[in-house]
Coordinates of N, CA and C in Angstrom, one line a residue:
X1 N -7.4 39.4 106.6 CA -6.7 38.8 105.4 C -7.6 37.8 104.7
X2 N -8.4 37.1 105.2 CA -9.2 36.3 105.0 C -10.3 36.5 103.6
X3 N -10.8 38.1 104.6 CA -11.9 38.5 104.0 C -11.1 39.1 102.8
X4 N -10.2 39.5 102.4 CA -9.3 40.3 101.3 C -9.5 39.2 100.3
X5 N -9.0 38.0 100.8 CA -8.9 37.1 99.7 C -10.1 36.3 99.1
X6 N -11.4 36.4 100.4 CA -12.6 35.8 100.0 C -13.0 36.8 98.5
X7 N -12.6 38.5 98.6 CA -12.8 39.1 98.0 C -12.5 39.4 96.3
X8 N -11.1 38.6 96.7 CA -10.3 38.7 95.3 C -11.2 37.6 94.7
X9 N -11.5 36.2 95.2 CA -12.3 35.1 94.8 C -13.4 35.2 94.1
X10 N -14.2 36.3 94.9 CA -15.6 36.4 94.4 C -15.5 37.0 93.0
X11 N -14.3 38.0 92.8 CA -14.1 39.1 91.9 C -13.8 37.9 90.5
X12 N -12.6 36.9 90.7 CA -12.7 36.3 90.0 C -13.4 35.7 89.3
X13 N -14.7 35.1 90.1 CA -15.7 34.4 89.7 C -16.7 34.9 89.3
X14 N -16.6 36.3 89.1 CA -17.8 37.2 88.9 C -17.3 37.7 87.1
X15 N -15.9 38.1 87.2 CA -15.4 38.2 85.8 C -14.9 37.1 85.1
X16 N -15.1 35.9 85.9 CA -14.3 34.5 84.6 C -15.7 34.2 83.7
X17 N -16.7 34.6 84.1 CA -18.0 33.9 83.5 C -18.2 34.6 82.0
X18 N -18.0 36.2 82.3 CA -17.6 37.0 80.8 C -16.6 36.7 80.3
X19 N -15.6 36.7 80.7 CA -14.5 36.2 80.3 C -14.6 35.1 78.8
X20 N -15.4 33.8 79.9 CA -15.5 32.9 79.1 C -16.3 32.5 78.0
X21 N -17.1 33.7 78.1 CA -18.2 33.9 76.7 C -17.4 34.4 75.7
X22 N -16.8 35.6 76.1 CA -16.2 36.3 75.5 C -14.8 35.4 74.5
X23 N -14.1 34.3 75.3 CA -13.0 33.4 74.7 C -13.7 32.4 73.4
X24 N -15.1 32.2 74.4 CA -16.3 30.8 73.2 C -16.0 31.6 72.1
X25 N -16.7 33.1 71.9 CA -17.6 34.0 70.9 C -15.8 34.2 70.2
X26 N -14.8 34.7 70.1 CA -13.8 35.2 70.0 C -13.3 33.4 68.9
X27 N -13.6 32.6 69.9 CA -13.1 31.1 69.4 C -14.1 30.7 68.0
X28 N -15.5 30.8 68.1 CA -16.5 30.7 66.7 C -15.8 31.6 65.7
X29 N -15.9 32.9 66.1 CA -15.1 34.0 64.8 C -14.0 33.0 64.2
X30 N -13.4 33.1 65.1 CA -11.8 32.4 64.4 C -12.4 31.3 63.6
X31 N -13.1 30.1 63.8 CA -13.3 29.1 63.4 C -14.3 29.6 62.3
X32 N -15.0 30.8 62.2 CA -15.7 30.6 60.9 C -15.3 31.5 60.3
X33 N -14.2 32.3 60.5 CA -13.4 32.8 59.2 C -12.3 31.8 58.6
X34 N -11.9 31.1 59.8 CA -10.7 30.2 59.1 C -11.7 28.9 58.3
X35 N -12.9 28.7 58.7 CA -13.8 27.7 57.5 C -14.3 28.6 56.2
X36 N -14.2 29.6 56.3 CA -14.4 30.1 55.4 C -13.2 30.8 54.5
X37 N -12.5 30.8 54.9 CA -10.5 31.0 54.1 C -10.4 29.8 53.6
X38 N -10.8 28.5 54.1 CA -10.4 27.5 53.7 C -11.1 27.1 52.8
X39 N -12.7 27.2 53.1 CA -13.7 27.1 51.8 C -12.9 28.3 50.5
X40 N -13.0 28.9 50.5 CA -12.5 30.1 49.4 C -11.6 29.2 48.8
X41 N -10.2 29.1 49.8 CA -8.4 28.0 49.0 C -9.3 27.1 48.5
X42 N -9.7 26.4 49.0 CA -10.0 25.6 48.2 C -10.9 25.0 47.3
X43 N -11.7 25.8 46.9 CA -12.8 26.6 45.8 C -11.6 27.2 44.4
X44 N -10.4 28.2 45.5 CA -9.5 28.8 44.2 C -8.7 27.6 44.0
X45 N -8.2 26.6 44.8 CA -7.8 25.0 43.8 C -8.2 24.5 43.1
X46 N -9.5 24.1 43.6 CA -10.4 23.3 42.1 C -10.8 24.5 40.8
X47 N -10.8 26.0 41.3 CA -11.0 26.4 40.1 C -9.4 26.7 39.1
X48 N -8.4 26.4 39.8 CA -7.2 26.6 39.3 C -6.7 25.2 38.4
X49 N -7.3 23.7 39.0 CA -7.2 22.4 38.5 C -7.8 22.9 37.4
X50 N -9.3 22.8 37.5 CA -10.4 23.0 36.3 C -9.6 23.8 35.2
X51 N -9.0 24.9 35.5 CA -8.4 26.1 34.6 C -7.5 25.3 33.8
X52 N -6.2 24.5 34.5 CA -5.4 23.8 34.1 C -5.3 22.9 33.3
X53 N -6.5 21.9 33.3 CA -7.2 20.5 32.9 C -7.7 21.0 31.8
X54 N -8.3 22.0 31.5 CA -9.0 22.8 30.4 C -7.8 23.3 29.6
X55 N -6.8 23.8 29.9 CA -5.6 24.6 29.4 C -4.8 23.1 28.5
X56 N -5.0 22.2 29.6 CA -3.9 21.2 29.0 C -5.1 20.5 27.9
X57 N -6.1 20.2 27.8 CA -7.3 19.6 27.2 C -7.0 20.5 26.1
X58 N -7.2 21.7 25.6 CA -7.1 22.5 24.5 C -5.9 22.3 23.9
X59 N -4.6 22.0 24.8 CA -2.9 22.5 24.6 C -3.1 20.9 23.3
X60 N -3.8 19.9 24.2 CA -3.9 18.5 23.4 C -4.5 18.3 22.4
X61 N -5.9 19.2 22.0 CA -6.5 19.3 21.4 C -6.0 19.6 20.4
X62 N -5.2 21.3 20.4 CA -4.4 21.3 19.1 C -3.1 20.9 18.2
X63 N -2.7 20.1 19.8 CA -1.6 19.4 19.0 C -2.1 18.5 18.6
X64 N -3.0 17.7 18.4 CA -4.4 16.6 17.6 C -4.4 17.3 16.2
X65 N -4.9 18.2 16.4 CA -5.7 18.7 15.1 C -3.9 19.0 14.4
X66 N -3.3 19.1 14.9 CA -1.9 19.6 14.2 C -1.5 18.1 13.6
X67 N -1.1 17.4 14.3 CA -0.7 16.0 13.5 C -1.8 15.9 13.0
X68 N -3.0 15.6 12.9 CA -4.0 15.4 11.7 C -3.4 15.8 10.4
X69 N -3.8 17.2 10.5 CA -3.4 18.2 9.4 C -1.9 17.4 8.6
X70 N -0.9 17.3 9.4 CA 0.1 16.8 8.8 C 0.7 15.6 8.3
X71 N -0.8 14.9 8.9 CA -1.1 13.7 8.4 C -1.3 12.9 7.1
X72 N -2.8 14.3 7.3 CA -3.5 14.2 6.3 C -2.4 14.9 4.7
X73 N -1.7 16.1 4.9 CA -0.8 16.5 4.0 C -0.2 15.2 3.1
X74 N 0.3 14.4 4.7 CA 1.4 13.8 4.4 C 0.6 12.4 3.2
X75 N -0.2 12.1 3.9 CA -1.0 11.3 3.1 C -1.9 11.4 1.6
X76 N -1.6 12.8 1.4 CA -2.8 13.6 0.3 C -1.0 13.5 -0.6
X77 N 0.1 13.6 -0.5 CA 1.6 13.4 -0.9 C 1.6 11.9 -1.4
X78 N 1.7 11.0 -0.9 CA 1.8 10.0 -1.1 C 0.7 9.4 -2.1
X79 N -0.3 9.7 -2.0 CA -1.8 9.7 -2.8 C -1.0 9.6 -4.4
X80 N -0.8 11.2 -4.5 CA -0.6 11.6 -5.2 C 1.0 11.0 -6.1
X81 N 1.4 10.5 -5.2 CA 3.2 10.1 -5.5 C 2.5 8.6 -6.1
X82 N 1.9 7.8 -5.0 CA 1.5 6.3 -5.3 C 0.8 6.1 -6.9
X83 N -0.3 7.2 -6.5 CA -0.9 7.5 -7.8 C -0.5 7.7 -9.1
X84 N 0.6 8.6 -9.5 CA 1.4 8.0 -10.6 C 2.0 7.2 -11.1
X85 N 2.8 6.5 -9.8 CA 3.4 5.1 -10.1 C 1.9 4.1 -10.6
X86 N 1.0 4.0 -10.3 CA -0.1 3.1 -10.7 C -0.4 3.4 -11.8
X87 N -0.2 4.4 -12.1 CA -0.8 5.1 -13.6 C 0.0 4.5 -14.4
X88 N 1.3 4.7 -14.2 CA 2.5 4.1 -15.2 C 2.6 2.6 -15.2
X89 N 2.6 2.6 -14.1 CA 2.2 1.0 -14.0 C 1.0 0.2 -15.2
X90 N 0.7 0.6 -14.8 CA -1.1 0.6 -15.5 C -0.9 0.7 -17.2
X91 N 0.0 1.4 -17.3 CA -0.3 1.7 -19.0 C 0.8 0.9 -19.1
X92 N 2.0 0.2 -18.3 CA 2.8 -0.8 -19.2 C 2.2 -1.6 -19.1
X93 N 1.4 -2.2 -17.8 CA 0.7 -3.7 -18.3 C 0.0 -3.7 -19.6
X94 N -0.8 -2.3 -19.7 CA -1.6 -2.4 -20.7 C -0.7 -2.2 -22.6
X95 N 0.4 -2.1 -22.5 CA 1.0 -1.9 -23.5 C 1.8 -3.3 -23.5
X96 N 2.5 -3.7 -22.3 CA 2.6 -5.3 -23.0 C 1.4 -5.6 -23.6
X97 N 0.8 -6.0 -22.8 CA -0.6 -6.5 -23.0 C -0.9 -7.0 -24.7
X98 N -1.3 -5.6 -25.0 CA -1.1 -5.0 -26.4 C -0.1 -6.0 -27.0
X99 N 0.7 -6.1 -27.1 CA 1.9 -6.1 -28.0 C 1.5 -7.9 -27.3
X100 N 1.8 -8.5 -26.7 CA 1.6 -10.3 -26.3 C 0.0 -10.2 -27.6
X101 N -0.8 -9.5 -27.4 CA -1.8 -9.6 -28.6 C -1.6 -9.8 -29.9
X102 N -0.8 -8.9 -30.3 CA -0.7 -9.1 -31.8 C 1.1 -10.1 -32.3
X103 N 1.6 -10.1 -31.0 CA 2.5 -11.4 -31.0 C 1.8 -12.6 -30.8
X104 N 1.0 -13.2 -30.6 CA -0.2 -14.0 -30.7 C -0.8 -14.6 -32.3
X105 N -0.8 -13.2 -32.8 CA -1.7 -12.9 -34.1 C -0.5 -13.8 -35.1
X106 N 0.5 -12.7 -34.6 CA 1.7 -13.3 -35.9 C 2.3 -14.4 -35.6
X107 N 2.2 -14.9 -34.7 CA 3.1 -16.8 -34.1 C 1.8 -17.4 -35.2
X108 N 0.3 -17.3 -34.8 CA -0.4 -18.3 -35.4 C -0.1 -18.1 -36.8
X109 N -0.6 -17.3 -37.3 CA -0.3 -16.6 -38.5 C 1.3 -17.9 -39.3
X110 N 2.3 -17.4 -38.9 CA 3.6 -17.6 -39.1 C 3.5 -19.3 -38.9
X111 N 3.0 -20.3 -37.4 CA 3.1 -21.5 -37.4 C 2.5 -22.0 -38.6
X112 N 1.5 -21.7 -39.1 CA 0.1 -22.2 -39.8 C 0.8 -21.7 -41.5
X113 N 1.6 -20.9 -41.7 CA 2.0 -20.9 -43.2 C 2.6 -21.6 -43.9
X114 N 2.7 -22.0 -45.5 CA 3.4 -23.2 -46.3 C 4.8 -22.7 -46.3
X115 N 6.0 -23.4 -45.2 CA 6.3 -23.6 -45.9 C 7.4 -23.4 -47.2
X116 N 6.6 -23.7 -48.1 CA 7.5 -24.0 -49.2 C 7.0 -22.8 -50.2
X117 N 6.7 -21.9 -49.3 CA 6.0 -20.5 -50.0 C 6.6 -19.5 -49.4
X118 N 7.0 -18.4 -49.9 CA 7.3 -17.4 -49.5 C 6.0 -16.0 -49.0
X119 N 6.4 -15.5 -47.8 CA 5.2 -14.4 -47.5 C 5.6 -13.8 -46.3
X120 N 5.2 -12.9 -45.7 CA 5.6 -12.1 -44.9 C 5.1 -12.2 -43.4
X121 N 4.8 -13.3 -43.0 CA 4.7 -14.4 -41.7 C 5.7 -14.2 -40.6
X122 N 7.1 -14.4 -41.4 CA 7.5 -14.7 -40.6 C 8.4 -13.7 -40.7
X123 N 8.4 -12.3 -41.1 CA 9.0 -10.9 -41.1 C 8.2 -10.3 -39.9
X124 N 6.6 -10.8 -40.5 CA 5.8 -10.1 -39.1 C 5.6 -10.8 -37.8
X125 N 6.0 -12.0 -37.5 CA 6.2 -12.1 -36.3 C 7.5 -12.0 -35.8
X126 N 8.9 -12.0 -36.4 CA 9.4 -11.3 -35.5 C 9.6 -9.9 -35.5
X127 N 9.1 -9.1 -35.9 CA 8.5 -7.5 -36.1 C 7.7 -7.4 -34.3
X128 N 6.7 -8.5 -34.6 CA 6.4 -8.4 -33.3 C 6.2 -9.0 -31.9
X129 N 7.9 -10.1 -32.1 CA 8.3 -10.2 -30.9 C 9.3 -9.4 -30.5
X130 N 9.7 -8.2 -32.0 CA 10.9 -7.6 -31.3 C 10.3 -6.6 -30.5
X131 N 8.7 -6.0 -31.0 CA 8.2 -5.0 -30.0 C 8.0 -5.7 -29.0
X132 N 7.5 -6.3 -28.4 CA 7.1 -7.2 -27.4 C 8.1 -7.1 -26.0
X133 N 9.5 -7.4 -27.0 CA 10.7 -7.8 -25.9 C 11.3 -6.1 -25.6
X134 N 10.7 -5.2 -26.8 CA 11.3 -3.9 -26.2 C 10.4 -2.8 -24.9
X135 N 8.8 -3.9 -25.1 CA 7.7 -3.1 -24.4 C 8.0 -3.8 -22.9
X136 N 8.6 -4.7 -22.7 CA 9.0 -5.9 -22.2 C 10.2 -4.9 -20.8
X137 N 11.1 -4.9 -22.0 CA 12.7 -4.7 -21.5 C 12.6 -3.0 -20.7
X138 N 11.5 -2.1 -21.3 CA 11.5 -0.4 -21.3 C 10.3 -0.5 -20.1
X139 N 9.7 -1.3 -19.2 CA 8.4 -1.3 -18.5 C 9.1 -2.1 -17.4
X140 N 9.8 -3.3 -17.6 CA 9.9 -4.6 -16.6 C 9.9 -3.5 -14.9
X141 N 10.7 -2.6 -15.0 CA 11.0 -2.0 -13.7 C 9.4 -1.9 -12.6
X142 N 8.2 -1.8 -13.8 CA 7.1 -1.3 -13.4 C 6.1 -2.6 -12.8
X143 N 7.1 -3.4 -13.2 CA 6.0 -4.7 -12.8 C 6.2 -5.3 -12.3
X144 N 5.1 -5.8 -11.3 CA 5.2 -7.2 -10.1 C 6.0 -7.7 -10.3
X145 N 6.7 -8.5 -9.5 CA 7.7 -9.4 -9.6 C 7.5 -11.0 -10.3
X146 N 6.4 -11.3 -9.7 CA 6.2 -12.3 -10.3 C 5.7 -12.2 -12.0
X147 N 5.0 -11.0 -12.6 CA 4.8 -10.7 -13.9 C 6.0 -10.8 -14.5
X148 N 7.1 -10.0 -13.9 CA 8.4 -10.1 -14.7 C 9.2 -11.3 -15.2
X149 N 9.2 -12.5 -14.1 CA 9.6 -13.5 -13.8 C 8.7 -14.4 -15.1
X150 N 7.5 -14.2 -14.8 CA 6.9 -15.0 -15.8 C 6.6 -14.6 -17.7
X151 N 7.0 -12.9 -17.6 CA 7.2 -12.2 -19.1 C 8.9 -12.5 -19.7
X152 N 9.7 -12.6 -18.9 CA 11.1 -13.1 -18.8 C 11.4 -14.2 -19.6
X153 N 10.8 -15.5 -18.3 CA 11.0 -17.0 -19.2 C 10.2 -17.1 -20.3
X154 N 8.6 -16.4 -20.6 CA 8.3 -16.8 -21.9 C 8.8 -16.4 -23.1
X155 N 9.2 -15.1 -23.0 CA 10.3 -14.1 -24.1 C 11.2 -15.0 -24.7
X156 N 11.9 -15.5 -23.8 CA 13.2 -16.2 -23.8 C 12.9 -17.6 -24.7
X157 N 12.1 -18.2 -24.1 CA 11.6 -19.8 -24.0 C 10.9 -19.8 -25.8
X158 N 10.3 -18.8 -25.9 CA 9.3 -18.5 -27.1 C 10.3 -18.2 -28.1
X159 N 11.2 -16.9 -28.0 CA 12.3 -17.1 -28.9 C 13.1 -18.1 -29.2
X160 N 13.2 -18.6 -28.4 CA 13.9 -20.1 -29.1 C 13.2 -21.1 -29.6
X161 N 12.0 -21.5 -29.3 CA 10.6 -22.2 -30.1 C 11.1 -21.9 -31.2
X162 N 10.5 -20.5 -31.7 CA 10.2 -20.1 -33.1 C 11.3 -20.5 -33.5
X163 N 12.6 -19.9 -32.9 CA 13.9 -20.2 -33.6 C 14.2 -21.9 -34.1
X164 N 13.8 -22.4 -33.1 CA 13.8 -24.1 -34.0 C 12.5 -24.5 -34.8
X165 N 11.5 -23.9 -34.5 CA 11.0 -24.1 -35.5 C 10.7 -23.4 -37.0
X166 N 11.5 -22.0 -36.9 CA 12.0 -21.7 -38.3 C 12.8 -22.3 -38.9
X167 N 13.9 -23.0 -38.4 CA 14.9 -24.2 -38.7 C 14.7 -25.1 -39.5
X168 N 13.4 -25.9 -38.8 CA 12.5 -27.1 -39.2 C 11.9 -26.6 -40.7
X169 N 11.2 -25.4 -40.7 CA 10.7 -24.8 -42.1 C 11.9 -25.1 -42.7
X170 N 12.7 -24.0 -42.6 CA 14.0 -24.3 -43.9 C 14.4 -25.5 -44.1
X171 N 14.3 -26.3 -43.0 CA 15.0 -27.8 -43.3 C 13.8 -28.6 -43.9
X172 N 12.8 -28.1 -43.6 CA 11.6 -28.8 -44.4 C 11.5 -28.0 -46.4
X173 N 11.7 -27.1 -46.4 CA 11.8 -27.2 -47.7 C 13.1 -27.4 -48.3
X174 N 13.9 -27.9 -48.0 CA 14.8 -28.8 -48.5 C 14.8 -30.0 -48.6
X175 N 13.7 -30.5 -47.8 CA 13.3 -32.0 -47.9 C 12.4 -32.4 -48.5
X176 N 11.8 -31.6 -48.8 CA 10.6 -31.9 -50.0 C 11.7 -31.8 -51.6
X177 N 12.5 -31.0 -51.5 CA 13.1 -31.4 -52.9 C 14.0 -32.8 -52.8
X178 N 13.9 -33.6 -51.7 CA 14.6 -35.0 -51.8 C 13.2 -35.9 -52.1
X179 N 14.0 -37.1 -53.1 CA 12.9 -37.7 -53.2 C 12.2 -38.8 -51.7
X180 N 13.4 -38.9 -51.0 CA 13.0 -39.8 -49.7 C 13.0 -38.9 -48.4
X181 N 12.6 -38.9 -47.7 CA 12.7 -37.9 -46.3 C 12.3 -39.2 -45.2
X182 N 13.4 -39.2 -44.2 CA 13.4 -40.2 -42.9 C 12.1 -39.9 -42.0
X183 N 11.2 -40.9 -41.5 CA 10.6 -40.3 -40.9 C 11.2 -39.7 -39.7
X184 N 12.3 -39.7 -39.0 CA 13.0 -39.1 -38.0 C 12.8 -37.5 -38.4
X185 N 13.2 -37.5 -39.6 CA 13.7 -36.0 -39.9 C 12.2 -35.3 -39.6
X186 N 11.1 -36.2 -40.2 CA 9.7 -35.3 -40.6 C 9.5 -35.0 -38.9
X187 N 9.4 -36.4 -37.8 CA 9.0 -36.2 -36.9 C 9.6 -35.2 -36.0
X188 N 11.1 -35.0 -36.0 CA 11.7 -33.8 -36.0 C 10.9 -32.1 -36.1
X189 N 10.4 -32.2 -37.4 CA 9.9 -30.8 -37.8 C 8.8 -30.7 -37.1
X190 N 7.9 -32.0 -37.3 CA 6.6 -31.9 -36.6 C 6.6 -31.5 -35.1
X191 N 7.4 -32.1 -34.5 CA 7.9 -31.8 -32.8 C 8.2 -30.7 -32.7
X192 N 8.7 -29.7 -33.9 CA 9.4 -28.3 -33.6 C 8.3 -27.3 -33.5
X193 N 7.5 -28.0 -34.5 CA 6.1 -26.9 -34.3 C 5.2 -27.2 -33.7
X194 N 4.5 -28.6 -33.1 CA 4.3 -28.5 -31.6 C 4.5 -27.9 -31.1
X195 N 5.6 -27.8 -30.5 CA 6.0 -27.0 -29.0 C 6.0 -26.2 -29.6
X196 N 6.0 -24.9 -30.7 CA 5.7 -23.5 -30.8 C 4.4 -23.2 -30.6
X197 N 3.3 -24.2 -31.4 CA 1.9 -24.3 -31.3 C 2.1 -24.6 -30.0
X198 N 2.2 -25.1 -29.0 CA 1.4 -25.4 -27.8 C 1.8 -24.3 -26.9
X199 N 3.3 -23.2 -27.1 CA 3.6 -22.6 -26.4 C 2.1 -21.0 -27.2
X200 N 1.6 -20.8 -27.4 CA 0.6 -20.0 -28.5 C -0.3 -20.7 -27.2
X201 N -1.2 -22.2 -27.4 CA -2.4 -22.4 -26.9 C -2.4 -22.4 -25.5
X202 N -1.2 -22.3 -25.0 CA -1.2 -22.7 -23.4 C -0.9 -21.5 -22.6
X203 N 0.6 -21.0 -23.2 CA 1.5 -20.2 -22.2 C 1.3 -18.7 -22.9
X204 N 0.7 -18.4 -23.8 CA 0.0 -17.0 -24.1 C -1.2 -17.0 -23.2
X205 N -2.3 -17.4 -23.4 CA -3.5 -17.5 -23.1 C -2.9 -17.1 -20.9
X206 N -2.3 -17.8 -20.7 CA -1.8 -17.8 -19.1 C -1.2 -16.6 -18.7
X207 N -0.3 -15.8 -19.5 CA 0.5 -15.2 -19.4 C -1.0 -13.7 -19.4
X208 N -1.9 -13.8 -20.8 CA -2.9 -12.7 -20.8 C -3.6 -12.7 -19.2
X209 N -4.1 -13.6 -18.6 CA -5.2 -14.3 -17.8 C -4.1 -13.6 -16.1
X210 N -2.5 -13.6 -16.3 CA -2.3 -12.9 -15.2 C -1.7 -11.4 -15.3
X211 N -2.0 -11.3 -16.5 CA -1.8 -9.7 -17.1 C -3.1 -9.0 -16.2
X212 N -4.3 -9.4 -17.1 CA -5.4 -9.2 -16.4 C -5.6 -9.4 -14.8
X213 N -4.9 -10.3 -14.2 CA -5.3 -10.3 -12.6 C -4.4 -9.0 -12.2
X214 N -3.2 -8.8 -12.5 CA -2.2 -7.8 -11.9 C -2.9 -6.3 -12.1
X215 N -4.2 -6.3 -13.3 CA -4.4 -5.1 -14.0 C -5.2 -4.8 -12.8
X216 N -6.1 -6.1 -12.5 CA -7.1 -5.6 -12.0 C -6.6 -4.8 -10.5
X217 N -5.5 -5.3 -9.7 CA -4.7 -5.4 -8.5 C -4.6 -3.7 -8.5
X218 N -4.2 -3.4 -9.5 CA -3.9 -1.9 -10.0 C -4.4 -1.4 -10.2
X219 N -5.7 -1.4 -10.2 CA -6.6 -0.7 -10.5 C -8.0 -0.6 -9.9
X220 N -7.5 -1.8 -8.2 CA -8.1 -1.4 -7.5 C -9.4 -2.6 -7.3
X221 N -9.9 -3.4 -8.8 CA -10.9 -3.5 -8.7 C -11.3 -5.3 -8.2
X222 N -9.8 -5.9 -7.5 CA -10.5 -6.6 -7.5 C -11.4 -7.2 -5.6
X223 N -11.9 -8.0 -5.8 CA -13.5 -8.2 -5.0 C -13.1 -9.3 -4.0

């Protein structure tokens, strides 16, 4: 019985030794196909990221270049919209402008005449405050706020000047046919045409001087 089993023992130990080459060699395979399945996955991950990253990088790209484009549309619109309003803009400053010029011409013209003479002074200055107030009243929409504000009160302020001091004319040649005239009265007329003359040397000249700054604003050019 002994010897049966010494027998089975030996047999054991004679086949566990191949055995166990054969489990090592059997165990490497497995481990260098499954390191190499695993190198492969995850070779096809990073090239499936890369693919993705690149997919979404382009997907971004042209939604970029798309808002550009409609950007730029959008902006080449408004150019063109802004652009006319400046234009229009532009030619009413420049047409008040105009017209405060030769309202200018006809106040001096008109303050500076006799008088006790008849002439066409003062036909042609209000000839051309009435353009003035219509280049004025047909443009105002187009202009700065503060130009308006300041074309507004002079209009206003200046028509009534003139108006008292055409008064003072008529009442001045009625006073030359008296033999006495008050100095009250004279100082009166003289005060009336002051303040038309001073509104001429002061508040024209001011009113041109921010015609020109707003022109320049509109036109881009100032520094």
């Amino acid at each position: 019985m002994m010897e049966i089993l010494e027998e089975v023992l030996r047999s054991i130990a004679v086949y566990s030794v191949p055995f166990g080459i054969v489990c090592y060699l059997v165990k490497i395979l497995i481990v260098h196909f499954l390191d190499k399945d695993i190198s492969a996955y995850r070779k096809s991950l990073e090239n499936d990221a890369a693919s993705f990253k690149q997919s979404l990088e382009n997907t971004a790209n042209l939604e970029l270049e798309k808002y550009k484009s409609q950007l730029d549309k959008e902006r080449l619109r408004l150019q063109i919209s802004y652009g006319g309003i400046f234009e229009k803009q532009a030619n009413a400053i420049l047409e008040i402008s105009k017209a405060l010029k030769d309202l200018e011409y006809s106040a001096i013209k008109f303050i500076n005449s006799d008088p006790n003479k008849a002439d066409e002074s003062s036909q042609l200055f209000f000839q051309s405050w009435t353009v003035t107030n219509e280049s004025y009243s047909n443009n105002r929409i187009l202009l700065p706020e503060q130009l308006d504000t300041d074309l507004h009160k002079f209009i206003l302020d200046y028509l009534m000047s003139i108006h008292h001091y055409t008064n003072a004319k008529e009442d001045l040649k009625h006073i030359s046919k008296i033999p006495s005239v008050s100095d009250e009265e004279l100082d009166w007329i003289r005060e009336q045409k002051n303040t038309a003359k001073a509104m001429i040397d002061s508040d024209i000249p001011k009113l041109k001087e921010s015609i020109i700054s707003y022109m320049r604003k509109t036109l881009g050019v100032v520094h």
